[in-house]
Coordinates of C-alpha atoms and ligand atoms in Angstrom, one line a residue:
M109 CA -34.7 32.0 -50.6
K110 CA -34.2 28.3 -49.9
I111 CA -36.1 25.9 -52.1
S112 CA -37.8 24.3 -49.1
E113 CA -39.0 27.7 -48.0
I114 CA -40.4 28.5 -51.5
L115 CA -42.2 25.3 -51.5
N116 CA -43.6 25.8 -48.0
R117 CA -45.0 29.2 -48.9
Q118 CA -46.6 27.8 -52.1
R119 CA -48.1 24.9 -50.1
N120 CA -49.6 27.3 -47.6
Y121 CA -50.9 29.5 -50.4
F122 CA -52.5 26.6 -52.1
S123 CA -54.0 25.3 -48.8
S124 CA -55.4 28.7 -48.1
G125 CA -57.7 28.2 -51.2
A126 CA -56.2 31.3 -52.9
T127 CA -56.0 29.4 -56.3
K128 CA -59.5 28.1 -56.1
S129 CA -61.4 31.0 -57.6
I130 CA -61.8 30.6 -61.4
A131 CA -62.4 34.3 -61.9
T132 CA -59.0 35.0 -60.2
R133 CA -57.2 32.4 -62.3
R134 CA -58.7 33.9 -65.4
K135 CA -57.7 37.4 -64.4
V136 CA -54.1 36.4 -63.8
L137 CA -53.9 34.6 -67.1
I138 CA -55.1 37.8 -68.8
R139 CA -52.4 39.8 -67.0
F140 CA -49.9 37.1 -68.1
R141 CA -50.9 37.5 -71.7
E142 CA -50.7 41.2 -71.5
S143 CA -47.2 41.1 -70.0
I144 CA -46.0 38.8 -72.7
K145 CA -47.4 41.1 -75.4
N146 CA -45.7 44.1 -73.7
N147 CA -42.4 42.3 -73.6
E148 CA -42.5 40.9 -77.1
S149 CA -39.4 42.7 -78.4
A150 CA -37.4 41.8 -75.3
I151 CA -38.3 38.1 -75.7
I152 CA -37.3 38.3 -79.4
K153 CA -34.0 39.9 -78.5
A154 CA -33.3 37.4 -75.8
L155 CA -33.8 34.5 -78.2
K156 CA -31.6 36.1 -80.7
D157 CA -28.9 36.7 -78.1
D158 CA -29.1 33.1 -76.9
F159 CA -28.8 31.3 -80.3
K160 CA -29.5 33.7 -83.1
K161 CA -33.1 32.6 -83.3
P162 CA -34.8 34.2 -86.4
V163 CA -37.4 36.8 -85.5
F164 CA -40.1 35.0 -87.6
E165 CA -39.4 31.8 -85.7
S166 CA -39.5 33.5 -82.4
V167 CA -43.0 35.0 -83.2
A168 CA -44.3 31.8 -84.8
T169 CA -42.9 29.1 -82.6
E170 CA -42.4 30.8 -79.2
I171 CA -44.5 33.9 -78.5
G172 CA -47.4 33.1 -80.9
V173 CA -47.8 29.5 -79.6
V174 CA -48.0 30.7 -76.0
E175 CA -50.4 33.6 -76.7
K176 CA -52.7 31.2 -78.6
E177 CA -52.7 28.8 -75.6
L178 CA -53.3 31.6 -73.2
S179 CA -56.3 32.9 -75.2
L180 CA -57.8 29.4 -75.4
A181 CA -57.5 28.9 -71.7
I182 CA -58.9 32.4 -70.9
K183 CA -61.9 31.7 -73.2
N184 CA -62.6 28.2 -72.0
I185 CA -61.5 27.9 -68.3
W186 CA -65.1 28.1 -67.0
K187 CA -66.2 25.3 -69.4
W188 CA -63.2 23.1 -68.6
Q189 CA -63.6 23.4 -64.9
Q190 CA -67.3 22.4 -64.9
P191 CA -68.0 19.0 -63.4
K192 CA -68.8 16.6 -66.2
K193 CA -72.0 14.6 -65.8
V194 CA -71.5 11.0 -67.0
N195 CA -74.0 8.2 -67.4
S196 CA -74.8 6.6 -64.1
S197 CA -74.8 2.8 -63.6
I198 CA -78.1 1.1 -63.2
L199 CA -76.4 -0.9 -60.4
N200 CA -76.3 2.3 -58.4
F201 CA -79.9 3.3 -59.1
P202 CA -80.9 6.0 -58.1
S203 CA -77.8 8.1 -58.6
S204 CA -76.3 10.9 -60.7
D205 CA -72.5 10.6 -61.5
Y206 CA -69.9 13.3 -62.1
I207 CA -66.3 13.9 -62.7
Y208 CA -64.9 16.9 -60.8
Y209 CA -61.5 18.5 -61.7
E210 CA -59.3 19.5 -58.8
P211 CA -55.8 20.9 -58.9
Y212 CA -53.0 18.7 -57.7
G213 CA -51.4 21.4 -55.6
V214 CA -47.7 22.5 -55.8
T215 CA -46.3 21.7 -59.2
L216 CA -42.8 21.8 -60.7
I217 CA -42.1 22.5 -64.4
V218 CA -38.6 21.8 -65.7
A219 CA -37.9 23.2 -69.2
P220 CA -35.3 22.6 -71.9
W221 CA -33.4 25.1 -74.0
N222 CA -34.5 24.5 -77.6
Y223 CA -37.8 26.4 -77.5
P224 CA -36.9 28.0 -74.2
F225 CA -39.8 30.4 -73.9
Q226 CA -42.6 28.3 -75.2
L227 CA -41.6 25.1 -73.4
A228 CA -41.4 26.9 -70.0
I229 CA -44.5 29.0 -70.4
G230 CA -46.7 26.5 -72.3
P231 CA -47.1 24.0 -69.5
M232 CA -47.5 26.8 -66.9
I233 CA -50.7 27.9 -68.6
G234 CA -52.4 24.5 -68.0
A235 CA -51.1 24.4 -64.4
I236 CA -52.3 27.8 -63.5
A237 CA -55.7 27.4 -65.3
A238 CA -56.3 24.2 -63.3
G239 CA -55.6 26.0 -60.0
N240 CA -52.1 24.8 -59.1
T241 CA -49.1 26.8 -57.8
V242 CA -46.0 26.6 -60.0
V243 CA -42.3 26.6 -59.7
V244 CA -40.7 26.7 -63.1
K245 CA -37.0 26.0 -63.8
P246 CA -36.0 27.3 -67.3
S247 CA -32.9 26.0 -69.0
E248 CA -29.5 27.3 -67.9
L249 CA -28.3 27.2 -71.6
T250 CA -30.5 30.1 -72.6
P251 CA -29.6 32.7 -69.9
N252 CA -31.2 35.7 -71.7
T253 CA -34.5 34.0 -72.3
S254 CA -34.5 32.6 -68.7
A255 CA -34.0 36.2 -67.5
I256 CA -36.9 37.6 -69.4
I257 CA -39.1 34.7 -68.3
S258 CA -38.1 35.5 -64.8
K259 CA -38.8 39.2 -65.2
I260 CA -42.3 38.6 -66.6
I261 CA -43.2 36.1 -63.9
F262 CA -42.1 38.3 -61.1
E263 CA -44.1 41.2 -62.6
V264 CA -47.3 39.2 -63.0
F265 CA -47.5 36.7 -60.2
N266 CA -47.4 36.6 -56.4
P267 CA -44.3 34.3 -55.9
N268 CA -46.3 32.2 -53.5
H269 CA -48.5 31.3 -56.5
V270 CA -46.0 31.2 -59.4
T271 CA -42.2 31.7 -59.3
V272 CA -39.0 31.0 -61.2
V273 CA -35.9 29.2 -59.9
Q274 CA -33.0 29.6 -62.2
G275 CA -30.0 27.3 -62.4
D276 CA -28.4 24.2 -63.8
K277 CA -28.5 20.5 -63.0
E278 CA -27.4 21.1 -59.4
V279 CA -30.4 23.4 -58.8
A280 CA -32.6 20.9 -60.6
T281 CA -31.4 18.1 -58.4
S282 CA -32.2 20.2 -55.2
L283 CA -35.7 20.9 -56.6
L284 CA -36.2 17.2 -57.2
A285 CA -35.2 16.3 -53.7
E286 CA -38.5 18.0 -52.5
R287 CA -41.9 16.5 -52.5
W288 CA -44.1 17.9 -55.3
D289 CA -47.7 17.2 -56.2
Y290 CA -47.0 17.1 -59.9
I291 CA -43.8 17.3 -62.0
F292 CA -43.9 18.3 -65.7
F293 CA -40.6 17.8 -67.5
T294 CA -39.5 18.5 -71.0
G295 CA -36.0 17.3 -72.1
S296 CA -33.8 14.4 -72.9
V297 CA -34.5 10.7 -72.2
P298 CA -31.6 10.2 -69.7
V299 CA -32.7 13.2 -67.6
G300 CA -36.3 12.0 -68.0
K301 CA -35.3 8.8 -66.2
I302 CA -33.8 10.8 -63.4
I303 CA -37.0 12.8 -63.0
Y304 CA -39.1 9.7 -63.0
K305 CA -37.0 8.1 -60.3
A306 CA -37.1 11.2 -58.1
A307 CA -40.9 11.4 -58.5
A308 CA -41.3 7.8 -57.7
E309 CA -39.8 8.4 -54.2
H310 CA -42.9 10.4 -53.4
L311 CA -45.4 8.7 -55.8
T312 CA -45.6 12.1 -57.5
P313 CA -47.4 11.9 -60.9
V314 CA -45.4 13.2 -63.9
T315 CA -45.6 14.2 -67.5
L316 CA -42.4 13.5 -69.3
E317 CA -42.0 15.2 -72.7
L318 CA -39.0 13.5 -74.2
G319 CA -37.4 12.9 -77.6
G320 CA -36.3 10.2 -80.0
K321 CA -35.5 9.5 -83.6
S322 CA -38.5 10.6 -85.6
P323 CA -38.6 9.0 -89.0
C324 CA -39.8 10.6 -92.2
I325 CA -40.9 8.2 -95.0
V326 CA -41.1 9.3 -98.7
D327 CA -42.7 6.7 -100.9
E328 CA -42.7 6.3 -104.7
T329 CA -46.0 8.1 -105.0
A330 CA -45.1 11.3 -103.0
R331 CA -45.0 14.7 -104.7
I332 CA -41.3 15.1 -104.4
K333 CA -40.9 18.9 -104.7
Q334 CA -43.6 19.6 -102.2
A335 CA -42.3 16.9 -99.8
A336 CA -38.8 18.4 -100.0
R337 CA -40.1 21.9 -99.2
R338 CA -42.1 20.6 -96.2
I339 CA -39.2 18.4 -95.0
V340 CA -36.6 21.2 -95.3
W341 CA -38.9 23.6 -93.3
G342 CA -39.5 21.0 -90.6
K343 CA -36.0 19.9 -90.3
F344 CA -34.1 23.2 -90.4
V345 CA -36.4 25.4 -88.4
N346 CA -34.5 26.3 -85.2
A347 CA -31.5 24.8 -87.0
G348 CA -32.9 21.3 -86.5
Q349 CA -33.0 21.6 -82.7
T350 CA -36.6 20.6 -82.5
C351 CA -37.9 17.5 -80.7
I352 CA -40.3 16.6 -83.4
A353 CA -38.0 17.4 -86.4
P354 CA -37.7 14.6 -88.9
D355 CA -34.6 12.9 -87.6
Y356 CA -33.9 10.8 -90.8
I357 CA -35.5 10.2 -94.1
L358 CA -36.4 6.8 -95.5
V359 CA -37.0 7.3 -99.3
H360 CA -38.1 4.6 -101.8
T361 CA -34.9 3.8 -103.8
S362 CA -36.6 4.8 -107.1
K363 CA -37.0 8.4 -105.8
K364 CA -33.7 8.9 -104.0
D365 CA -32.0 11.0 -106.6
A366 CA -35.1 13.2 -107.3
L367 CA -35.5 13.8 -103.5
L368 CA -31.9 14.6 -102.9
K369 CA -31.9 17.2 -105.7
A370 CA -35.2 18.7 -104.5
L371 CA -34.0 18.9 -100.9
S372 CA -30.8 20.7 -101.9
D373 CA -32.7 23.0 -104.2
E374 CA -35.1 23.8 -101.4
I375 CA -32.3 24.5 -98.9
T376 CA -30.7 26.9 -101.3
R377 CA -34.0 28.6 -102.0
A378 CA -34.8 29.0 -98.3
F379 CA -31.4 30.0 -96.9
S380 CA -29.4 31.0 -100.1
D381 CA -26.1 29.6 -101.2
N382 CA -24.6 30.7 -98.0
P383 CA -27.0 30.0 -95.1
E384 CA -24.4 31.3 -92.6
S385 CA -25.3 34.8 -93.7
S386 CA -29.1 34.1 -93.8
P387 CA -31.1 35.9 -91.0
D388 CA -33.4 32.9 -91.1
F389 CA -31.1 30.2 -89.8
A390 CA -30.3 29.8 -86.1
R391 CA -27.1 28.6 -84.4
I392 CA -26.2 25.6 -82.3
I393 CA -26.9 26.2 -78.7
N394 CA -23.4 25.5 -77.2
K395 CA -20.0 24.1 -77.8
K396 CA -20.9 20.6 -76.4
N397 CA -23.7 20.2 -78.9
F398 CA -21.6 21.7 -81.7
E399 CA -18.9 19.1 -81.1
R400 CA -21.5 16.3 -80.8
L401 CA -23.0 17.2 -84.1
S402 CA -19.6 17.8 -85.8
S403 CA -18.5 14.3 -84.8
M404 CA -21.6 12.8 -86.6
L405 CA -20.3 14.2 -89.9
E406 CA -17.0 12.3 -89.6
N407 CA -16.6 9.4 -92.0
V408 CA -20.0 9.9 -93.7
N409 CA -20.8 11.0 -97.2
I410 CA -21.9 14.6 -97.2
Y411 CA -24.2 15.2 -100.2
Y412 CA -24.9 18.8 -99.4
G413 CA -23.6 21.4 -96.8
G414 CA -21.3 20.2 -94.1
K415 CA -19.8 23.6 -93.3
L416 CA -18.8 24.0 -89.6
T417 CA -17.8 27.4 -88.1
N418 CA -16.4 26.9 -84.6
E419 CA -16.4 30.5 -83.4
S420 CA -20.1 31.2 -84.2
L421 CA -21.4 27.6 -83.5
Y422 CA -22.7 27.5 -87.1
I423 CA -23.4 24.2 -88.8
S424 CA -24.9 24.5 -92.3
P425 CA -28.0 22.6 -93.3
S426 CA -26.5 19.3 -94.4
I427 CA -27.7 16.2 -96.2
V428 CA -25.9 13.0 -95.6
T429 CA -26.2 9.8 -97.7
D430 CA -25.1 6.2 -97.6
V431 CA -25.3 5.9 -93.9
T432 CA -25.8 2.6 -92.0
L433 CA -27.5 2.1 -88.7
E434 CA -24.0 1.6 -87.2
D435 CA -23.0 5.2 -88.0
K436 CA -23.0 7.7 -85.1
I437 CA -25.6 9.8 -86.8
M438 CA -28.0 6.9 -86.6
K439 CA -27.1 5.9 -83.1
E440 CA -28.8 8.8 -81.2
E441 CA -31.3 11.6 -81.7
I442 CA -29.6 14.1 -84.0
F443 CA -31.1 17.3 -82.7
G444 CA -29.3 19.6 -85.2
P445 CA -29.3 20.5 -88.9
L446 CA -28.0 17.2 -90.2
L447 CA -30.4 15.1 -92.4
P448 CA -29.4 11.5 -93.2
V449 CA -31.2 10.1 -96.2
L450 CA -31.6 6.3 -96.2
T451 CA -33.3 4.2 -98.8
Y452 CA -35.8 1.3 -98.8
N453 CA -37.2 -1.1 -101.3
S454 CA -40.0 -2.8 -99.3
K455 CA -42.3 -2.4 -96.3
E456 CA -40.1 -4.9 -94.5
D457 CA -37.1 -2.6 -94.9
V458 CA -39.1 0.3 -93.4
S459 CA -40.3 -1.9 -90.5
K460 CA -36.8 -3.2 -89.8
I461 CA -35.3 0.3 -89.5
I462 CA -38.1 1.9 -87.5
H463 CA -38.4 -1.0 -85.1
S464 CA -34.7 -0.9 -84.5
F465 CA -35.3 2.3 -82.5
E466 CA -37.4 3.1 -79.4
K467 CA -40.9 4.5 -80.1
P468 CA -40.3 8.0 -81.5
L469 CA -42.0 11.2 -80.6
S470 CA -43.2 11.8 -84.2
A471 CA -43.4 10.2 -87.6
Y472 CA -44.1 11.6 -91.0
V473 CA -45.2 9.9 -94.2
F474 CA -45.2 11.4 -97.6
S475 CA -47.4 9.3 -99.9
R476 CA -50.4 9.4 -102.1
K477 CA -51.1 5.7 -101.7
R478 CA -53.9 5.2 -99.2
S479 CA -52.9 1.5 -98.5
F480 CA -49.4 2.5 -97.7
I481 CA -50.5 5.3 -95.3
K482 CA -53.0 2.9 -93.6
W483 CA -50.3 0.2 -93.3
F484 CA -47.9 2.7 -91.8
N485 CA -50.3 4.0 -89.2
A486 CA -51.3 0.5 -88.2
S487 CA -47.7 -0.8 -88.0
F488 CA -45.9 1.7 -85.8
S489 CA -46.4 3.3 -82.4
Y490 CA -45.2 7.0 -82.0
G491 CA -46.3 10.1 -80.2
G492 CA -48.1 11.8 -83.1
G493 CA -47.5 12.6 -86.7
V494 CA -48.5 14.1 -90.0
I495 CA -49.3 12.6 -93.4
N496 CA -47.7 14.7 -96.2
D497 CA -46.2 17.4 -94.0
T498 CA -44.0 17.8 -90.9
L499 CA -44.4 19.3 -87.5
V500 CA -47.9 20.7 -88.1
H501 CA -49.7 18.4 -85.7
F502 CA -48.1 20.6 -83.0
V503 CA -50.2 23.6 -84.0
N504 CA -53.7 22.1 -83.4
D505 CA -54.5 22.5 -79.7
A506 CA -57.3 20.0 -80.1
L507 CA -54.6 17.3 -80.5
P508 CA -52.9 16.1 -77.3
F509 CA -49.1 16.4 -77.7
G510 CA -46.8 13.9 -76.2
G511 CA -44.7 10.8 -76.6
V512 CA -45.1 7.1 -76.0
G513 CA -42.6 4.6 -74.5
H514 CA -39.2 6.2 -74.5
S515 CA -40.4 9.4 -76.2
G516 CA -42.6 10.3 -73.1
I517 CA -45.4 9.8 -70.7
G518 CA -48.6 11.9 -70.8
S519 CA -49.5 14.8 -73.1
Y520 CA -50.7 18.4 -73.1
H521 CA -51.8 21.4 -75.2
G522 CA -55.1 23.2 -75.2
E523 CA -57.8 21.6 -73.1
E524 CA -55.5 18.6 -72.5
S525 CA -53.1 20.8 -70.5
F526 CA -55.9 21.7 -68.1
Y527 CA -56.7 18.0 -67.6
T528 CA -53.0 17.1 -67.3
F529 CA -52.8 19.3 -64.3
S530 CA -56.1 18.3 -62.8
H531 CA -57.0 15.2 -60.8
A532 CA -60.3 13.8 -62.2
K533 CA -62.3 13.0 -59.1
S534 CA -65.2 10.6 -59.7
I535 CA -68.3 11.2 -57.5
V536 CA -71.5 9.3 -57.3
K537 CA -74.4 11.2 -55.8
K538 CA -76.8 8.6 -54.4
G539 CA -80.5 9.1 -54.0
T540 CA -82.0 8.5 -50.6
W541 CA -85.6 7.9 -51.6
L542 CA -84.9 4.2 -52.5
D543 CA -82.6 1.5 -51.2
I544 CA -82.6 -1.7 -53.2
P545 CA -81.6 -4.4 -50.7
V546 CA -80.0 -7.0 -53.0
R547 CA -76.3 -6.2 -52.1
Y548 CA -76.8 -6.3 -48.4
A549 CA -76.0 -9.5 -46.3
P550 CA -77.4 -12.0 -45.7
Y551 CA -76.8 -13.0 -49.4
E552 CA -78.8 -16.2 -49.3
G553 CA -81.1 -16.7 -52.4
K554 CA -79.8 -13.5 -54.0
I555 CA -77.0 -14.8 -56.3
G556 CA -79.4 -15.6 -59.2
L557 CA -80.8 -12.1 -59.1
L558 CA -77.2 -10.7 -59.0
K559 CA -76.2 -12.7 -62.0
S560 CA -79.3 -11.5 -64.0
F561 CA -78.5 -7.9 -63.1
L562 CA -74.8 -8.3 -64.2
R563 CA -75.9 -9.9 -67.5
W564 CA -78.5 -7.2 -68.3
F565 CA -76.5 -4.1 -67.5
Ligands
LIG233 P1 -31.9 18.1 -70.9 O1 -32.6 16.9 -70.4 O2 -30.4 18.1 -70.9 O3 -32.4 19.3 -69.9 C1 -33.7 19.7 -69.7 C2 -33.8 20.3 -68.3 O4 -33.4 19.4 -67.3 C3 -33.0 21.6 -68.1 O5 -33.7 22.5 -67.4 C4 -31.8 21.1 -67.3 O6 -31.3 22.0 -66.4 C5 -32.5 20.0 -66.5 N1 -31.5 18.9 -66.1 C6 -30.3 18.6 -66.7 N2 -29.7 17.6 -66.0 C7 -30.5 17.3 -64.9 C8 -30.4 16.4 -63.9 N3 -29.4 15.5 -63.8 N4 -31.4 16.3 -63.0 C9 -32.5 17.1 -63.1 N5 -32.6 18.1 -64.1 C10 -31.6 18.1 -65.0 O7 -32.5 18.4 -72.3 P2 -32.1 19.6 -73.3 O8 -30.8 19.4 -73.8 O9 -32.4 20.9 -72.6 O10 -33.2 19.4 -74.4 C11 -33.0 18.5 -75.5 C12 -33.9 17.3 -75.3 O11 -35.2 17.6 -75.0 C13 -34.0 16.5 -76.6 O12 -33.8 15.1 -76.4 C14 -35.4 16.8 -77.1 O13 -35.9 15.8 -78.0 C15 -36.1 16.9 -75.9 N6 -37.3 17.8 -76.1 C16 -38.5 17.2 -76.0 C17 -39.6 18.0 -76.2 C18 -41.0 17.5 -76.2 O14 -41.9 18.3 -76.2 N7 -41.2 16.2 -76.1 C19 -39.4 19.4 -76.5 C20 -38.2 19.9 -76.6 C21 -37.1 19.1 -76.3

């Protein structure tokens, strides 16, 4: 079916009011959760076939995340949808004031490959809960996962309500040529700019979930062994192909040697001497990214790892030292299992390095010094972060997840997803039993009264 036809049908479906009933939305979300549960082993297999994603990671970071989001929406949809009563202004006396949440209409979700299930389904939950229709385009780089997403969605939904369009950049371009009521994109900064421009043509609101170089600071007071364990976990889960993975480490010079040793010990403990044979370490998604990452290892000092296996797209968990900001590895988001460790001596060093990049999606600080943590939080702007751990801000659905500046626009997760896909409509309900005449012309003699009003309230 032509894209314009899909869109027309969804627009008619939306206009018919079919997505309005909260009970129906809730029912379909329950069916969605059921179907995901029933297809769990197929999803795990697809992720394994696409890039050897470990089973534990598929359950924890793809299926589990989505099921949790679904359960939250199913439980709270009635509450979220309720109009919120806000304080009314005395200037409007007598009135009662409300915010109503209404769906935008026909929405487009474009997803990346790195968490291909979660990042396609996650935003859909908010969109459906809020009463929109959805066209989702999963990534072309994970064909097995995209196929199972498609199967589940066609099983659960009327395609006039929710449907999948598979394809690459050409298909994405055709989708963007249409007029949408909302576009939710997760992916790279350059494609984010393309999406933003296309949306601007129609003044379509967007959420852009992008990436960046997320720093990880380890100061002289950090518990080094614990920091190393938490960094290795956050960096090498999904073979480093995580938008919020620590991109590079800035360690206080006095702790460099201790941290390097602890990091390498931890990699060995987690993935053995030969991570290539570990069932718990994923592969690089494709040849293009394999080559991009391999080239980052040229002319740098490899402290640990550095093994590349072309045929299976394996890159070992690797630690790189003595890099400068001019090296390729520091010129772009790494998005793979390479961890550069840089050193600093003063806060000024930290500032200079972090400020040399665009605002990142995340930042992590390992420290037991309150003043340092306070200084860090006050000094840098980034999407979100964690003190003394990595990635875990992602798991709390009470925290909006998203970037700032070049790392993104808008946020979602939990309740925030519902509001992301809803227009907040402000309504003043005015009483008819009183009509204070001050605002009506003629204005003569009323300005003093007006000023007093404005001063008091
Ligand atoms: P990508 O931007 O290459 O692709 C994302 C999606 O955009 C895919 O569906 C792709 O088909 C589509 N696309 C590609 N070219 C397009 C074009 N010219 N016009 C329209 N659509 C196009 O990103 P990727 O390689 O799949 O993912 C990696 C990037 O995503 C990294 O930068 C990472 O940091 C970021 N990311 C961000 C988050 C987040 O939540 N903020 C999560 C995961 C990944």
